[in-house]
Each structure stands twice: as C-alpha cells, then as structure tokens.
Amino acid sequence: MRYVCPECFKVVGVGEKFCSNCGYNFENISDEDYAEKLIKALRHPDYNVAYMAAKIIGELKIKRAEKALIEQLCKNLFNKKAPYLEQVIVLALGEIGGEEAYKFLSENWNEFSVITKNIIANSLEKLKVGWEERRKCV
C-alpha cells in the first residue's frame, strides 16, 4: 500500500514499512486513523501531499471523505490554482460514490476546465452505475 505519512506528510513509496523522513512505523496505524489523517491531508499546504491524499482516498474508496473532497474542490474552483488536484479529486469522488458528489458535479459542470469536464463525465457515469447496483440489492 502507498502511504502519506501521518506524522510529517511525506509521500512514501509502495510497500515501505517506515517513513524515510521521520521513521513513522506504518504497521502501527489503524485503517480508521489513516483514513482520518488522509482527509486532514487534503488541506495540507503542499500541493503534492493534498494530491496524493486525494488519490489514495479514491483508491481506498473512503466514503466518509466525500464532504471533505467536495469542500476542497470548491476551494480549488474559487482559487483556480491547481488543475491536477481538481482532476484527482473528481476521480476520487467517482471512485467513492455518493449522492452529494453526484449532485455537486452535475450542478457545477460548467465551472470546470474542459479536461476536468471529461473526468466528471466518467465519474458521473460511475456514480450512476453504483446507485443502480445498490438499488437492486434493496
């Protein structure tokens, strides 16, 4: 698994057991703690840390991060400063699903760049398919 160190926020390579910067032992972290620290890392001032946190949240499908991802997407739209962060957040929202994400992306479609709009289209399709599958189970 790839980590963002919860102590120093350094991005660590896949399979490393310790942070090469501060020595944090990743075996001591619970999934719950790690998820919360990833959500917190979305607000980190270092673009690379926020980017990797969003990417990992999407990969792990951390559903409780939906609101935080949307908040960061709103901040990014307002500042127009990090197009790649914008795109990885939209990808993460597509991976984790959720009604709030679907509503936000579909209502704010025109606020995004052309490249991000293509990613939104894919994410909206994933969200739609996910809802249809959940309805079949009920």
PDB file of C-alpha atoms in Angstrom:
ATOM      1  CA  MET A   1       0.000   0.000   0.000  1.00  0.00           C
ATOM      2  CA  ARG A   2       1.110   3.570  -0.635  1.00  0.00           C
ATOM      3  CA  TYR A   3       1.079   5.984   2.309  1.00  0.00           C
ATOM      4  CA  VAL A   4       1.191   9.647   3.129  1.00  0.00           C
ATOM      5  CA  CYS A   5       2.976   9.744   6.467  1.00  0.00           C
ATOM      6  CA  PRO A   6       0.503  10.853   9.167  1.00  0.00           C
ATOM      7  CA  GLU A   7       3.312  12.490  11.137  1.00  0.00           C
ATOM      8  CA  CYS A   8       5.295  14.500   8.578  1.00  0.00           C
ATOM      9  CA  PHE A   9       3.027  14.127   5.478  1.00  0.00           C
ATOM     10  CA  LYS A  10       5.842  12.850   3.266  1.00  0.00           C
ATOM     11  CA  VAL A  11       4.616  10.711   0.379  1.00  0.00           C
ATOM     12  CA  VAL A  12       6.081   7.244   0.821  1.00  0.00           C
ATOM     13  CA  GLY A  13       6.591   4.575  -1.803  1.00  0.00           C
ATOM     14  CA  VAL A  14       4.509   1.448  -2.185  1.00  0.00           C
ATOM     15  CA  GLY A  15       5.425  -1.269   0.307  1.00  0.00           C
ATOM     16  CA  GLU A  16       7.568   0.818   2.658  1.00  0.00           C
ATOM     17  CA  LYS A  17       7.057  -0.071   6.306  1.00  0.00           C
ATOM     18  CA  PHE A  18       8.636   3.089   7.738  1.00  0.00           C
ATOM     19  CA  CYS A  19       8.654   6.737   6.704  1.00  0.00           C
ATOM     20  CA  SER A  20      12.067   7.570   5.280  1.00  0.00           C
ATOM     21  CA  ASN A  21      11.731  11.137   6.596  1.00  0.00           C
ATOM     22  CA  CYS A  22      10.625  10.719  10.222  1.00  0.00           C
ATOM     23  CA  GLY A  23      10.736   6.950  10.803  1.00  0.00           C
ATOM     24  CA  TYR A  24       6.996   6.520  11.482  1.00  0.00           C
ATOM     25  CA  ASN A  25       6.049   2.817  11.571  1.00  0.00           C
ATOM     26  CA  PHE A  26       3.078   2.251   9.259  1.00  0.00           C
ATOM     27  CA  GLU A  27       2.256  -1.068  10.921  1.00  0.00           C
ATOM     28  CA  ASN A  28       1.057   0.857  13.996  1.00  0.00           C
ATOM     29  CA  ILE A  29      -1.683   2.716  12.165  1.00  0.00           C
ATOM     30  CA  SER A  30      -5.276   1.527  12.075  1.00  0.00           C
ATOM     31  CA  ASP A  31      -7.423   1.909   8.965  1.00  0.00           C
ATOM     32  CA  GLU A  32      -9.675   4.375  10.817  1.00  0.00           C
ATOM     33  CA  ASP A  33      -6.770   6.573  11.921  1.00  0.00           C
ATOM     34  CA  TYR A  34      -5.239   6.500   8.470  1.00  0.00           C
ATOM     35  CA  ALA A  35      -8.498   7.499   6.784  1.00  0.00           C
ATOM     36  CA  GLU A  36      -8.884  10.482   9.108  1.00  0.00           C
ATOM     37  CA  LYS A  37      -5.299  11.567   8.509  1.00  0.00           C
ATOM     38  CA  LEU A  38      -5.789  11.322   4.727  1.00  0.00           C
ATOM     39  CA  ILE A  39      -8.858  13.525   4.982  1.00  0.00           C
ATOM     40  CA  LYS A  40      -6.858  16.010   7.041  1.00  0.00           C
ATOM     41  CA  ALA A  41      -4.031  15.876   4.466  1.00  0.00           C
ATOM     42  CA  LEU A  42      -6.419  17.178   1.781  1.00  0.00           C
ATOM     43  CA  ARG A  43      -5.968  20.601   3.400  1.00  0.00           C
ATOM     44  CA  HIS A  44      -2.177  20.390   3.530  1.00  0.00           C
ATOM     45  CA  PRO A  45      -0.473  23.452   2.001  1.00  0.00           C
ATOM     46  CA  ASP A  46       1.908  21.265  -0.030  1.00  0.00           C
ATOM     47  CA  TYR A  47       0.112  20.506  -3.293  1.00  0.00           C
ATOM     48  CA  ASN A  48       1.832  17.105  -3.604  1.00  0.00           C
ATOM     49  CA  VAL A  49       0.568  15.935  -0.220  1.00  0.00           C
ATOM     50  CA  ALA A  50      -3.018  17.008  -0.964  1.00  0.00           C
ATOM     51  CA  TYR A  51      -2.832  15.371  -4.405  1.00  0.00           C
ATOM     52  CA  MET A  52      -1.590  12.038  -3.042  1.00  0.00           C
ATOM     53  CA  ALA A  53      -4.128  12.107  -0.212  1.00  0.00           C
ATOM     54  CA  ALA A  54      -6.981  12.547  -2.726  1.00  0.00           C
ATOM     55  CA  LYS A  55      -5.550   9.815  -4.958  1.00  0.00           C
ATOM     56  CA  ILE A  56      -5.251   7.342  -2.071  1.00  0.00           C
ATOM     57  CA  ILE A  57      -8.739   8.234  -0.781  1.00  0.00           C
ATOM     58  CA  GLY A  58     -10.100   7.296  -4.199  1.00  0.00           C
ATOM     59  CA  GLU A  59      -8.064   4.093  -4.370  1.00  0.00           C
ATOM     60  CA  LEU A  60      -9.260   3.035  -0.904  1.00  0.00           C
ATOM     61  CA  LYS A  61     -12.832   4.249  -1.582  1.00  0.00           C
ATOM     62  CA  ILE A  62     -13.074   6.109   1.733  1.00  0.00           C
ATOM     63  CA  LYS A  63     -16.739   7.118   1.630  1.00  0.00           C
ATOM     64  CA  ARG A  64     -16.635   9.428   4.632  1.00  0.00           C
ATOM     65  CA  ALA A  65     -14.193  11.653   2.704  1.00  0.00           C
ATOM     66  CA  GLU A  66     -16.898  12.734   0.234  1.00  0.00           C
ATOM     67  CA  LYS A  67     -17.740  16.003   2.014  1.00  0.00           C
ATOM     68  CA  ALA A  68     -14.066  16.957   2.513  1.00  0.00           C
ATOM     69  CA  LEU A  69     -13.297  16.242  -1.151  1.00  0.00           C
ATOM     70  CA  ILE A  70     -16.183  18.454  -2.250  1.00  0.00           C
ATOM     71  CA  GLU A  71     -15.036  21.239   0.095  1.00  0.00           C
ATOM     72  CA  GLN A  72     -11.515  21.106  -1.361  1.00  0.00           C
ATOM     73  CA  LEU A  73     -12.918  21.075  -4.879  1.00  0.00           C
ATOM     74  CA  CYS A  74     -14.915  24.229  -4.084  1.00  0.00           C
ATOM     75  CA  LYS A  75     -11.803  25.958  -2.717  1.00  0.00           C
ATOM     76  CA  ASN A  76      -9.829  24.951  -5.789  1.00  0.00           C
ATOM     77  CA  LEU A  77     -12.547  26.234  -8.126  1.00  0.00           C
ATOM     78  CA  PHE A  78     -12.539  29.556  -6.315  1.00  0.00           C
ATOM     79  CA  ASN A  79      -8.741  29.917  -6.491  1.00  0.00           C
ATOM     80  CA  LYS A  80      -8.234  28.269  -9.923  1.00  0.00           C
ATOM     81  CA  LYS A  81      -4.729  27.297  -8.861  1.00  0.00           C
ATOM     82  CA  ALA A  82      -4.378  23.524  -9.046  1.00  0.00           C
ATOM     83  CA  PRO A  83      -5.925  21.858 -12.116  1.00  0.00           C
ATOM     84  CA  TYR A  84      -4.321  18.462 -11.426  1.00  0.00           C
ATOM     85  CA  LEU A  85      -5.588  18.480  -7.850  1.00  0.00           C
ATOM     86  CA  GLU A  86      -9.043  19.337  -9.194  1.00  0.00           C
ATOM     87  CA  GLN A  87      -8.889  16.353 -11.529  1.00  0.00           C
ATOM     88  CA  VAL A  88      -7.698  13.840  -8.932  1.00  0.00           C
ATOM     89  CA  ILE A  89     -10.440  14.958  -6.537  1.00  0.00           C
ATOM     90  CA  VAL A  90     -13.074  14.440  -9.243  1.00  0.00           C
ATOM     91  CA  LEU A  91     -11.602  10.972  -9.907  1.00  0.00           C
ATOM     92  CA  ALA A  92     -11.720  10.168  -6.188  1.00  0.00           C
ATOM     93  CA  LEU A  93     -15.356  11.260  -5.976  1.00  0.00           C
ATOM     94  CA  GLY A  94     -16.153   8.946  -8.871  1.00  0.00           C
ATOM     95  CA  GLU A  95     -14.476   6.060  -7.071  1.00  0.00           C
ATOM     96  CA  ILE A  96     -16.124   6.536  -3.675  1.00  0.00           C
ATOM     97  CA  GLY A  97     -19.580   7.462  -4.959  1.00  0.00           C
ATOM     98  CA  GLY A  98     -22.301   9.269  -3.116  1.00  0.00           C
ATOM     99  CA  GLU A  99     -25.365  11.364  -3.809  1.00  0.00           C
ATOM    100  CA  GLU A 100     -23.717  14.568  -2.643  1.00  0.00           C
ATOM    101  CA  ALA A 101     -20.831  14.066  -5.102  1.00  0.00           C
ATOM    102  CA  TYR A 102     -23.233  13.354  -7.967  1.00  0.00           C
ATOM    103  CA  LYS A 103     -25.299  16.444  -7.194  1.00  0.00           C
ATOM    104  CA  PHE A 104     -22.260  18.719  -6.831  1.00  0.00           C
ATOM    105  CA  LEU A 105     -20.542  17.543 -10.009  1.00  0.00           C
ATOM    106  CA  SER A 106     -23.664  17.662 -12.152  1.00  0.00           C
ATOM    107  CA  GLU A 107     -24.711  21.114 -10.880  1.00  0.00           C
ATOM    108  CA  ASN A 108     -21.240  22.672 -11.224  1.00  0.00           C
ATOM    109  CA  TRP A 109     -20.186  21.043 -14.502  1.00  0.00           C
ATOM    110  CA  ASN A 110     -19.680  24.367 -16.298  1.00  0.00           C
ATOM    111  CA  GLU A 111     -17.271  25.723 -13.693  1.00  0.00           C
ATOM    112  CA  PHE A 112     -14.540  23.263 -14.619  1.00  0.00           C
ATOM    113  CA  SER A 113     -11.924  23.131 -17.357  1.00  0.00           C
ATOM    114  CA  VAL A 114     -12.530  21.065 -20.499  1.00  0.00           C
ATOM    115  CA  ILE A 115     -10.150  18.328 -19.316  1.00  0.00           C
ATOM    116  CA  THR A 116     -11.857  18.108 -15.938  1.00  0.00           C
ATOM    117  CA  LYS A 117     -15.278  18.003 -17.620  1.00  0.00           C
ATOM    118  CA  ASN A 118     -14.252  14.763 -19.337  1.00  0.00           C
ATOM    119  CA  ILE A 119     -13.229  13.291 -15.996  1.00  0.00           C
ATOM    120  CA  ILE A 120     -16.522  14.493 -14.479  1.00  0.00           C
ATOM    121  CA  ALA A 121     -18.445  12.683 -17.219  1.00  0.00           C
ATOM    122  CA  ASN A 122     -16.671   9.426 -16.327  1.00  0.00           C
ATOM    123  CA  SER A 123     -17.149   9.994 -12.599  1.00  0.00           C
ATOM    124  CA  LEU A 124     -20.853  10.768 -13.018  1.00  0.00           C
ATOM    125  CA  GLU A 125     -21.295   7.570 -15.012  1.00  0.00           C
ATOM    126  CA  LYS A 126     -19.586   5.542 -12.249  1.00  0.00           C
ATOM    127  CA  LEU A 127     -21.773   7.211  -9.625  1.00  0.00           C
ATOM    128  CA  LYS A 128     -24.915   6.488 -11.631  1.00  0.00           C
ATOM    129  CA  VAL A 129     -23.999   2.829 -12.173  1.00  0.00           C
ATOM    130  CA  GLY A 130     -23.141   2.456  -8.486  1.00  0.00           C
ATOM    131  CA  TRP A 131     -26.573   3.724  -7.447  1.00  0.00           C
ATOM    132  CA  GLU A 132     -28.338   1.399  -9.843  1.00  0.00           C
ATOM    133  CA  GLU A 133     -26.441  -1.581  -8.385  1.00  0.00           C
ATOM    134  CA  ARG A 134     -27.270  -0.529  -4.810  1.00  0.00           C
ATOM    135  CA  ARG A 135     -30.990  -0.207  -5.665  1.00  0.00           C
ATOM    136  CA  LYS A 136     -31.030  -3.808  -6.975  1.00  0.00           C
ATOM    137  CA  CYS A 137     -29.787  -5.041  -3.588  1.00  0.00           C
ATOM    138  CA  VAL A 138     -32.546  -3.321  -1.628  1.00  0.00           C
TER     139      VAL A 138
END
